[in-house]
Amino acid sequence: MIKVYNTLSRSKEEFKPIEEGEVGIYSCGPTVYNFVHIGNLRAYIFADILHRTFLYNGYKVKHIMNITDVDDKTIRDSRSNGLTLKDFTDRYTTSFFEDLEKLNINKEEYIFPRATENIDGMVKLIKKLLDKGFAYKAEDGSIYFAISKFKDYGKLSGVDFERDTKSRISNDEYAKDEAHDFALWKAWDEKDGDVFWETDIGKGRPGWHIECSVMSEDNLGQPFDIHTGGIDLIFPHHENEIAQSEAANEKTFVNYWMHNEMLMVDGQKMSKSLKNDYRLNDIIEKGYEPLVFRYLMLFTGYNQKLNFTWDALEAAKNGLGNLKNKILLLGNDIGEVSASLVDDFKNEINDDLNTPKALAVLQEVLKSDITNADKLATVLDFDKVLGLRLDEVKSETIDIPEDVIKFAEDRKNAKQEKNFELADSLRAKISEAGYEVEDTKDGYRVVRR
Ligand code: AMP
Ligand code: ZN
């Protein structure tokens, strides 16, 4: 049984699929006007762990992630760079896919629809909303959703406009009949240049929210199982998706809404606008493997705020290094996966993706009294969910001979037993072999001299 925290019911629920043995997931993807930052990547790592957990439980997974390749920012920045919208957004889409690959998120297992390739579907849905009286055309030709017509508005986020008159509703999406009505369609104006579509509902381009209603239904139907995104999208984006889809089709849009907490820096949300964002490449340039970042993310539940620091990344690097060393010492024989340890692991990961506890079970495997071959098999089995490429440990560390790693392990034990003489002699042996052992906060690291 898989349990997930559902933002809609504000409780942890047992997951029940629409189709037995299958799950449909829709994850809000990037707006490709710039490079994604590691906060965004936290959201995609969370979605990937969800994806892998269902696979691990024998589900067939259909996973959609949209690429927002038209909006105010993509238009503004492509024009100021003198590029077509497509050339401009392609550059960042490619870079985004490279980041996924580096984080062992298998792009081949997802479908990535692009907003600009789904304009017809959006026009169709907007027409339906106009016909049903949920949408209206403003003087300039833009089309808005009339929030007051949709009685369930606010059920996801708890927002209540009559109660909360305070205006967090400040941007240009809200300039209409009612302050909070949002744009489904934006009529062309000069600053859009050559970015527009001539359609039955006029010349213009879609608002942001409508693409997710359309691309999810096209690929997964309505209702579908799980929708993910960061908590910053609950309002207004996901609230608006619900309004559009449920008003148009008069049925539930999504059964389970799952939201990841934010990656923070110095107590503030990491975001481009605050200029406190890092890219995956910044991490790589400082000498960290991308999977060290993935490992760091797994130490905190997706539903907890997480403060990013370089010290924490350094600790994750050492932790992952130690884990790999231990795996290297298990030898090359792959035995049987331990059923009881798999049960323990599933109990944690199936409990709303409790990755910190799942990692603790991984350590239990290494400490257990099963054979090394069985440990290796079990660890590699867990890695189907964790995605740390632990199967590559052997080839990666090939240049560190096993006896050197054995010396280092023995030295660690000697130090723990306060046998410093033995520890020093082992250090000398490591050094003779052409390597250096460095002590770290969580253990040690062996490097070539
Ligand atoms: P955006 O491109 O801003 O729409 O964001 C893409 C995804 O990243 C969404 O699911 C956001 O909720 C998520 N996201 C944005 N900033 C952060 C952050 N600092 N920490 C975690 N997730 C984030
Ligand atoms: Zn979305």
XYZ file of C-alpha atoms and ligand atoms in Angstrom:
473
model
C 0.000 0.000 0.000
C 1.285 3.445 -0.928
C 0.259 6.397 1.209
C 0.508 9.966 -0.026
C -0.224 13.308 1.559
C -3.015 14.890 -0.443
C -3.032 18.692 -0.324
C -6.716 18.639 -1.290
C -7.867 16.627 1.744
C -5.031 17.923 3.920
C -4.324 14.383 5.062
C -2.268 11.318 4.303
C -4.342 8.891 2.269
C -4.011 5.426 0.884
C -3.388 5.748 -2.843
C -6.111 4.128 -4.947
C -5.448 4.194 -8.690
C -8.131 4.862 -11.282
C -6.898 1.876 -13.300
C -5.660 -1.099 -11.326
C -1.852 -1.332 -11.485
C -1.455 1.963 -13.324
C -0.769 5.532 -12.302
C -1.006 8.760 -14.267
C 1.135 11.628 -12.972
C 1.285 15.215 -14.165
C 4.121 17.433 -12.923
C 4.322 21.135 -13.639
C 7.565 21.634 -15.513
C 9.846 24.595 -16.159
C 9.207 27.903 -17.848
C 12.132 27.887 -20.253
C 13.190 31.541 -20.203
C 16.359 30.826 -18.247
C 18.334 27.984 -16.722
C 16.499 26.058 -14.022
C 17.905 26.435 -10.517
C 18.459 23.741 -7.928
C 15.193 24.689 -6.174
C 13.324 23.721 -9.349
C 15.420 20.582 -9.487
C 14.267 19.664 -5.991
C 10.722 19.594 -7.405
C 11.777 17.278 -10.244
C 13.765 14.976 -7.964
C 10.654 14.675 -5.796
C 8.548 13.847 -8.875
C 11.165 11.310 -9.929
C 11.171 9.556 -6.542
C 7.393 9.373 -6.789
C 7.688 7.913 -10.292
C 10.284 5.355 -9.222
C 8.332 4.376 -6.104
C 5.354 3.418 -8.251
C 7.583 1.460 -10.618
C 9.140 -0.297 -7.631
C 5.671 -1.304 -6.501
C 4.943 -2.841 -9.884
C 2.824 -0.031 -11.323
C 2.831 1.037 -14.912
C 3.617 4.756 -14.803
C 2.563 7.399 -17.298
C 4.255 10.654 -16.400
C 3.710 14.005 -18.088
C 5.794 17.148 -17.517
C 4.965 20.285 -19.443
C 7.421 22.737 -20.930
C 6.111 26.304 -20.702
C 7.642 27.815 -23.818
C 5.410 30.850 -24.185
C 4.565 33.430 -21.520
C 5.405 37.041 -20.630
C 9.007 36.232 -19.711
C 9.899 34.001 -22.654
C 8.497 36.600 -25.033
C 10.201 39.521 -23.305
C 13.624 37.859 -23.113
C 13.629 36.265 -26.548
C 12.925 39.679 -28.038
C 15.595 41.442 -26.023
C 18.043 38.753 -27.158
C 16.996 39.137 -30.786
C 16.044 35.463 -31.076
C 12.884 33.774 -32.229
C 10.811 32.410 -29.378
C 11.651 28.877 -30.478
C 15.419 29.363 -30.743
C 15.395 31.086 -27.386
C 13.336 28.499 -25.503
C 15.036 25.515 -27.199
C 18.316 26.548 -25.641
C 16.924 26.352 -22.107
C 14.873 23.259 -22.805
C 18.023 21.431 -23.890
C 19.861 22.587 -20.810
C 16.944 21.444 -18.636
C 17.040 17.967 -20.199
C 20.795 17.814 -19.568
C 20.224 18.607 -15.895
C 17.655 15.824 -15.646
C 20.108 13.378 -17.165
C 22.835 14.449 -14.735
C 20.474 13.830 -11.843
C 19.572 10.384 -13.180
C 16.022 11.402 -14.021
C 15.302 9.300 -17.067
C 13.827 11.619 -19.653
C 12.804 8.677 -21.840
C 10.205 7.645 -19.265
C 8.358 10.976 -19.393
C 6.276 12.800 -21.953
C 7.150 16.507 -22.291
C 4.401 18.388 -24.119
C 5.165 21.983 -25.069
C 2.656 24.777 -24.641
C 3.258 26.156 -28.143
C 2.363 22.774 -29.640
C -0.983 22.606 -27.859
C -2.628 25.880 -28.752
C -5.550 24.183 -30.534
C -6.506 22.260 -27.415
C -6.330 25.417 -25.340
C -8.541 27.328 -27.765
C -11.063 24.487 -27.610
C -11.161 24.509 -23.833
C -11.467 28.293 -23.674
C -14.408 28.151 -26.115
C -16.086 25.623 -23.897
C -15.654 27.917 -20.907
C -17.067 30.839 -22.900
C -20.060 28.737 -23.997
C -20.766 27.667 -20.448
C -20.548 31.196 -19.114
C -17.437 30.701 -16.996
C -15.361 33.008 -19.179
C -15.843 36.429 -20.754
C -14.083 38.572 -23.293
C -12.706 41.930 -22.181
C -12.591 45.045 -24.343
C -9.093 44.429 -25.647
C -10.011 40.891 -26.765
C -8.399 39.090 -23.838
C -10.469 36.351 -22.231
C -10.824 35.889 -18.505
C -12.113 33.216 -16.196
C -14.886 34.532 -13.936
C -13.953 33.137 -10.562
C -17.272 34.092 -8.976
C -19.023 31.608 -11.309
C -17.086 28.622 -10.030
C -18.407 27.760 -6.604
C -15.567 25.443 -5.603
C -12.904 28.082 -6.127
C -10.479 27.909 -3.207
C -10.915 24.262 -2.301
C -7.250 23.409 -2.803
C -5.551 26.460 -1.354
C -8.205 27.577 1.090
C -8.196 31.040 -0.467
C -11.416 32.928 0.038
C -11.566 36.226 -1.762
C -14.456 37.584 0.233
C -12.633 36.886 3.436
C -9.091 37.696 2.310
C -9.432 40.995 0.611
C -5.762 41.638 1.174
C -4.172 41.806 -2.186
C -1.615 39.168 -2.926
C -3.175 39.417 -6.318
C -1.040 42.051 -7.820
C 0.326 40.999 -11.185
C -0.967 41.692 -14.637
C -3.041 38.542 -14.738
C -5.663 40.258 -12.652
C -6.930 43.433 -14.256
C -10.533 42.625 -15.175
C -14.179 42.577 -14.088
C -13.166 41.221 -10.721
C -9.669 41.885 -9.495
C -8.878 38.191 -9.172
C -10.209 36.880 -12.481
C -7.321 35.402 -14.421
C -6.406 35.425 -18.094
C -7.186 32.387 -20.215
C -6.194 34.161 -23.400
C -4.176 37.337 -23.877
C -4.982 39.483 -26.875
C -1.971 40.418 -28.972
C -0.280 43.704 -28.231
C 2.832 45.313 -29.609
C 5.212 44.024 -27.031
C 4.448 40.478 -28.172
C 6.054 41.166 -31.582
C 5.648 38.177 -33.852
C 4.455 35.864 -31.102
C 0.746 35.270 -31.651
C -1.760 32.753 -32.973
C -4.702 33.659 -35.212
C -7.557 31.600 -33.785
C -11.350 31.433 -33.498
C -11.139 33.298 -30.214
C -8.932 36.031 -31.640
C -5.303 36.925 -32.257
C -3.179 36.357 -29.210
C -1.614 33.743 -26.991
C -2.661 31.600 -24.049
C -2.457 32.500 -20.378
C -0.265 30.251 -18.262
C -2.758 28.117 -16.345
C -4.740 26.833 -19.299
C -1.864 24.775 -20.720
C -1.759 22.416 -17.748
C -5.509 21.757 -17.864
C -5.227 20.884 -21.542
C -2.003 18.905 -21.650
C -2.919 16.818 -18.607
C -6.350 15.880 -19.958
C -4.991 15.141 -23.441
C -2.459 12.696 -22.075
C -4.106 11.313 -18.952
C -7.829 11.999 -19.257
C -9.986 13.500 -16.534
C -9.872 12.730 -13.697
C -6.305 11.496 -13.439
C -4.391 10.194 -10.439
C -1.664 12.544 -9.210
C -0.649 16.125 -9.896
C 2.637 17.442 -8.494
C 4.410 20.770 -8.144
C 6.021 22.980 -5.535
C 3.834 24.466 -2.791
C 4.318 27.877 -4.409
C 2.066 26.672 -7.231
C -0.928 25.746 -5.048
C -2.248 29.272 -5.396
C -3.057 30.547 -7.884
C -1.762 28.102 -10.506
C -3.254 24.820 -9.310
C -6.404 26.438 -7.967
C -6.909 27.893 -11.458
C -6.224 24.582 -13.181
C -8.988 23.013 -11.064
C -11.381 25.856 -11.874
C -10.795 25.569 -15.631
C -10.983 21.792 -15.868
C -13.839 21.193 -13.467
C -15.941 24.063 -14.822
C -15.475 22.855 -18.390
C -15.885 19.116 -17.879
C -18.070 18.996 -14.775
C -16.082 16.305 -13.057
C -13.151 15.973 -10.694
C -9.870 17.094 -12.222
C -7.292 15.286 -10.058
C -7.567 12.716 -7.255
C -4.319 13.407 -5.380
C -2.414 16.685 -5.240
C 1.171 16.400 -4.005
C 3.396 19.397 -3.334
C 7.054 19.648 -2.438
C 8.312 22.200 0.052
C 10.771 24.860 -0.986
C 14.520 24.768 -1.185
C 15.685 27.764 0.837
C 18.819 29.879 1.032
C 19.465 31.879 4.193
C 15.862 31.470 5.252
C 14.421 32.638 1.931
C 12.935 30.667 -0.940
C 15.494 30.076 -3.676
C 14.278 31.926 -6.728
C 15.535 33.757 -9.739
C 13.838 36.969 -8.779
C 15.581 37.080 -5.396
C 18.893 36.389 -7.164
C 19.809 33.776 -4.580
C 19.641 30.852 -6.985
C 22.291 28.337 -7.933
C 22.364 26.158 -10.997
C 23.412 22.547 -11.113
C 26.448 23.686 -13.077
C 27.555 25.921 -10.196
C 27.645 22.805 -8.062
C 29.549 20.851 -10.685
C 32.067 23.665 -11.135
C 32.821 23.492 -7.421
C 33.812 19.882 -7.908
C 30.652 18.084 -6.802
C 29.061 15.207 -8.680
C 25.448 16.057 -9.556
C 24.270 12.945 -7.736
C 25.690 14.355 -4.512
C 22.970 16.979 -4.835
C 20.369 14.269 -5.382
C 21.672 12.421 -2.307
C 21.431 15.619 -0.256
C 17.811 16.121 -1.327
C 16.888 12.611 -0.182
C 18.025 13.273 3.373
C 15.056 15.549 3.931
C 11.454 14.589 3.243
C 10.024 16.331 0.170
C 7.419 17.942 2.393
C 9.938 19.715 4.650
C 11.631 23.026 4.016
C 15.292 22.500 3.255
C 18.006 25.080 3.658
C 20.741 24.747 1.052
C 24.302 25.241 2.312
C 27.673 24.289 0.869
C 28.537 22.606 4.163
C 25.530 20.319 3.819
C 26.565 19.531 0.253
C 30.075 18.725 1.443
C 28.654 16.389 4.096
C 26.515 14.704 1.431
C 29.601 14.256 -0.725
C 31.405 12.523 2.120
C 28.378 10.460 3.008
C 27.921 9.263 -0.554
C 31.663 8.591 -0.817
C 31.552 6.438 2.301
C 28.509 4.592 1.042
C 30.280 3.844 -2.228
C 33.393 2.659 -0.422
C 31.323 0.254 1.615
C 29.648 -1.041 -1.517
C 33.008 -1.501 -3.171
C 34.098 -3.679 -0.279
C 31.147 -5.989 -0.800
C 32.906 -7.623 -3.730
C 31.525 -8.427 -7.145
C 29.130 -11.293 -6.524
C 25.483 -10.400 -6.655
C 23.354 -12.643 -4.438
C 19.700 -12.605 -3.438
C 17.658 -9.541 -2.541
C 16.642 -9.765 1.110
C 12.847 -9.910 1.234
C 12.607 -8.715 4.815
C 14.856 -5.705 4.205
C 12.849 -4.869 1.100
C 9.757 -4.893 3.314
C 11.436 -2.454 5.683
C 12.462 -0.235 2.771
C 8.981 -0.298 1.242
C 7.406 0.565 4.568
C 9.343 3.801 4.529
C 9.299 4.810 0.894
C 5.615 3.881 0.509
C 4.859 6.063 3.502
C 4.541 9.308 1.573
C 8.085 8.956 0.165
C 9.964 8.952 3.430
C 13.413 9.079 1.832
C 15.353 9.889 5.042
C 14.073 6.694 6.644
C 14.544 4.719 3.435
C 18.212 5.793 3.463
C 18.450 4.585 7.054
C 17.240 1.153 5.907
C 19.993 1.207 3.276
C 22.533 1.627 6.088
C 20.822 -1.230 7.961
C 21.503 -3.480 4.984
C 25.216 -2.765 5.188
C 25.238 -3.452 8.931
C 23.103 -6.597 8.725
C 24.461 -10.118 8.951
C 23.435 -11.307 5.477
C 26.230 -12.197 3.028
C 28.076 -9.520 1.103
C 26.584 -10.794 -2.130
C 23.068 -10.476 -0.713
C 23.870 -7.020 0.636
C 24.991 -5.943 -2.818
C 21.850 -7.312 -4.441
C 19.648 -5.585 -1.869
C 21.426 -2.241 -2.106
C 21.168 -2.263 -5.889
C 17.478 -3.110 -5.583
C 16.844 -0.079 -3.348
C 18.736 2.054 -5.822
C 15.925 1.521 -8.326
C 14.091 4.065 -6.173
C 16.978 6.171 -4.869
C 18.571 6.574 -8.285
C 22.115 7.136 -7.024
C 23.717 5.002 -9.756
C 25.208 2.744 -7.115
C 25.696 0.078 -9.777
C 28.397 2.257 -11.289
C 30.457 2.315 -8.126
C 32.745 -0.432 -9.322
C 33.769 1.176 -12.564
C 33.973 4.655 -11.073
C 36.413 3.804 -8.331
C 38.322 1.323 -10.409
C 41.515 3.257 -9.897
C 41.358 2.827 -6.128
C 42.488 -0.729 -5.468
C 40.415 -2.813 -3.118
C 43.253 -3.399 -0.696
C 43.653 0.363 -0.289
C 39.979 0.716 0.558
C 40.311 -2.199 2.950
C 43.227 -0.405 4.690
C 41.090 2.706 4.965
C 38.155 0.798 6.486
C 40.471 -0.952 8.943
C 42.024 2.371 9.814
C 38.609 3.864 10.542
C 37.820 0.958 12.850
C 41.219 1.226 14.510
C 40.583 4.900 15.178
C 37.185 4.159 16.621
C 38.836 1.671 18.952
C 41.419 4.326 19.766
C 44.204 2.110 18.436
C 46.068 5.027 16.948
C 49.259 3.103 16.367
C 47.494 0.680 14.060
C 45.655 3.561 12.423
C 48.934 5.323 11.663
C 50.524 2.220 10.216
C 47.521 1.728 7.951
C 47.774 5.318 6.814
C 51.399 4.635 5.897
C 50.387 1.572 3.875
C 47.785 3.603 1.995
C 50.375 6.222 1.321
C 52.913 3.658 0.081
C 50.328 2.454 -2.411
C 50.117 6.017 -3.787
C 46.909 7.156 -2.089
C 45.946 9.520 0.668
C 43.234 9.078 3.237
C 41.490 12.239 4.379
C 39.331 12.355 7.463
C 35.972 13.978 7.026
C 33.097 14.832 9.310
C 31.331 11.594 8.483
C 34.247 9.248 7.966
C 37.003 9.378 5.415
C 37.780 9.752 1.759
C 40.530 8.105 -0.244
C 42.173 10.088 -3.015
C 45.094 9.538 -5.327
C 48.251 11.326 -4.202
P 8.638 27.484 -12.233
O 9.557 27.360 -13.418
O 8.877 28.687 -11.382
O 7.182 27.318 -12.604
O 8.971 26.263 -11.257
C 9.095 24.933 -11.684
C 8.895 24.016 -10.503
O 9.888 24.258 -9.487
C 7.559 24.190 -9.797
O 7.060 22.934 -9.391
C 7.895 25.049 -8.589
O 6.976 24.887 -7.564
C 9.244 24.482 -8.223
N 10.078 25.410 -7.428
C 10.369 26.696 -7.707
N 11.204 27.234 -6.760
C 11.452 26.234 -5.873
C 12.235 26.136 -4.677
N 12.950 27.162 -4.206
N 12.249 24.952 -4.023
C 11.547 23.887 -4.499
N 10.788 23.907 -5.617
C 10.735 25.069 -6.301
Zn 1.083 23.600 -14.212
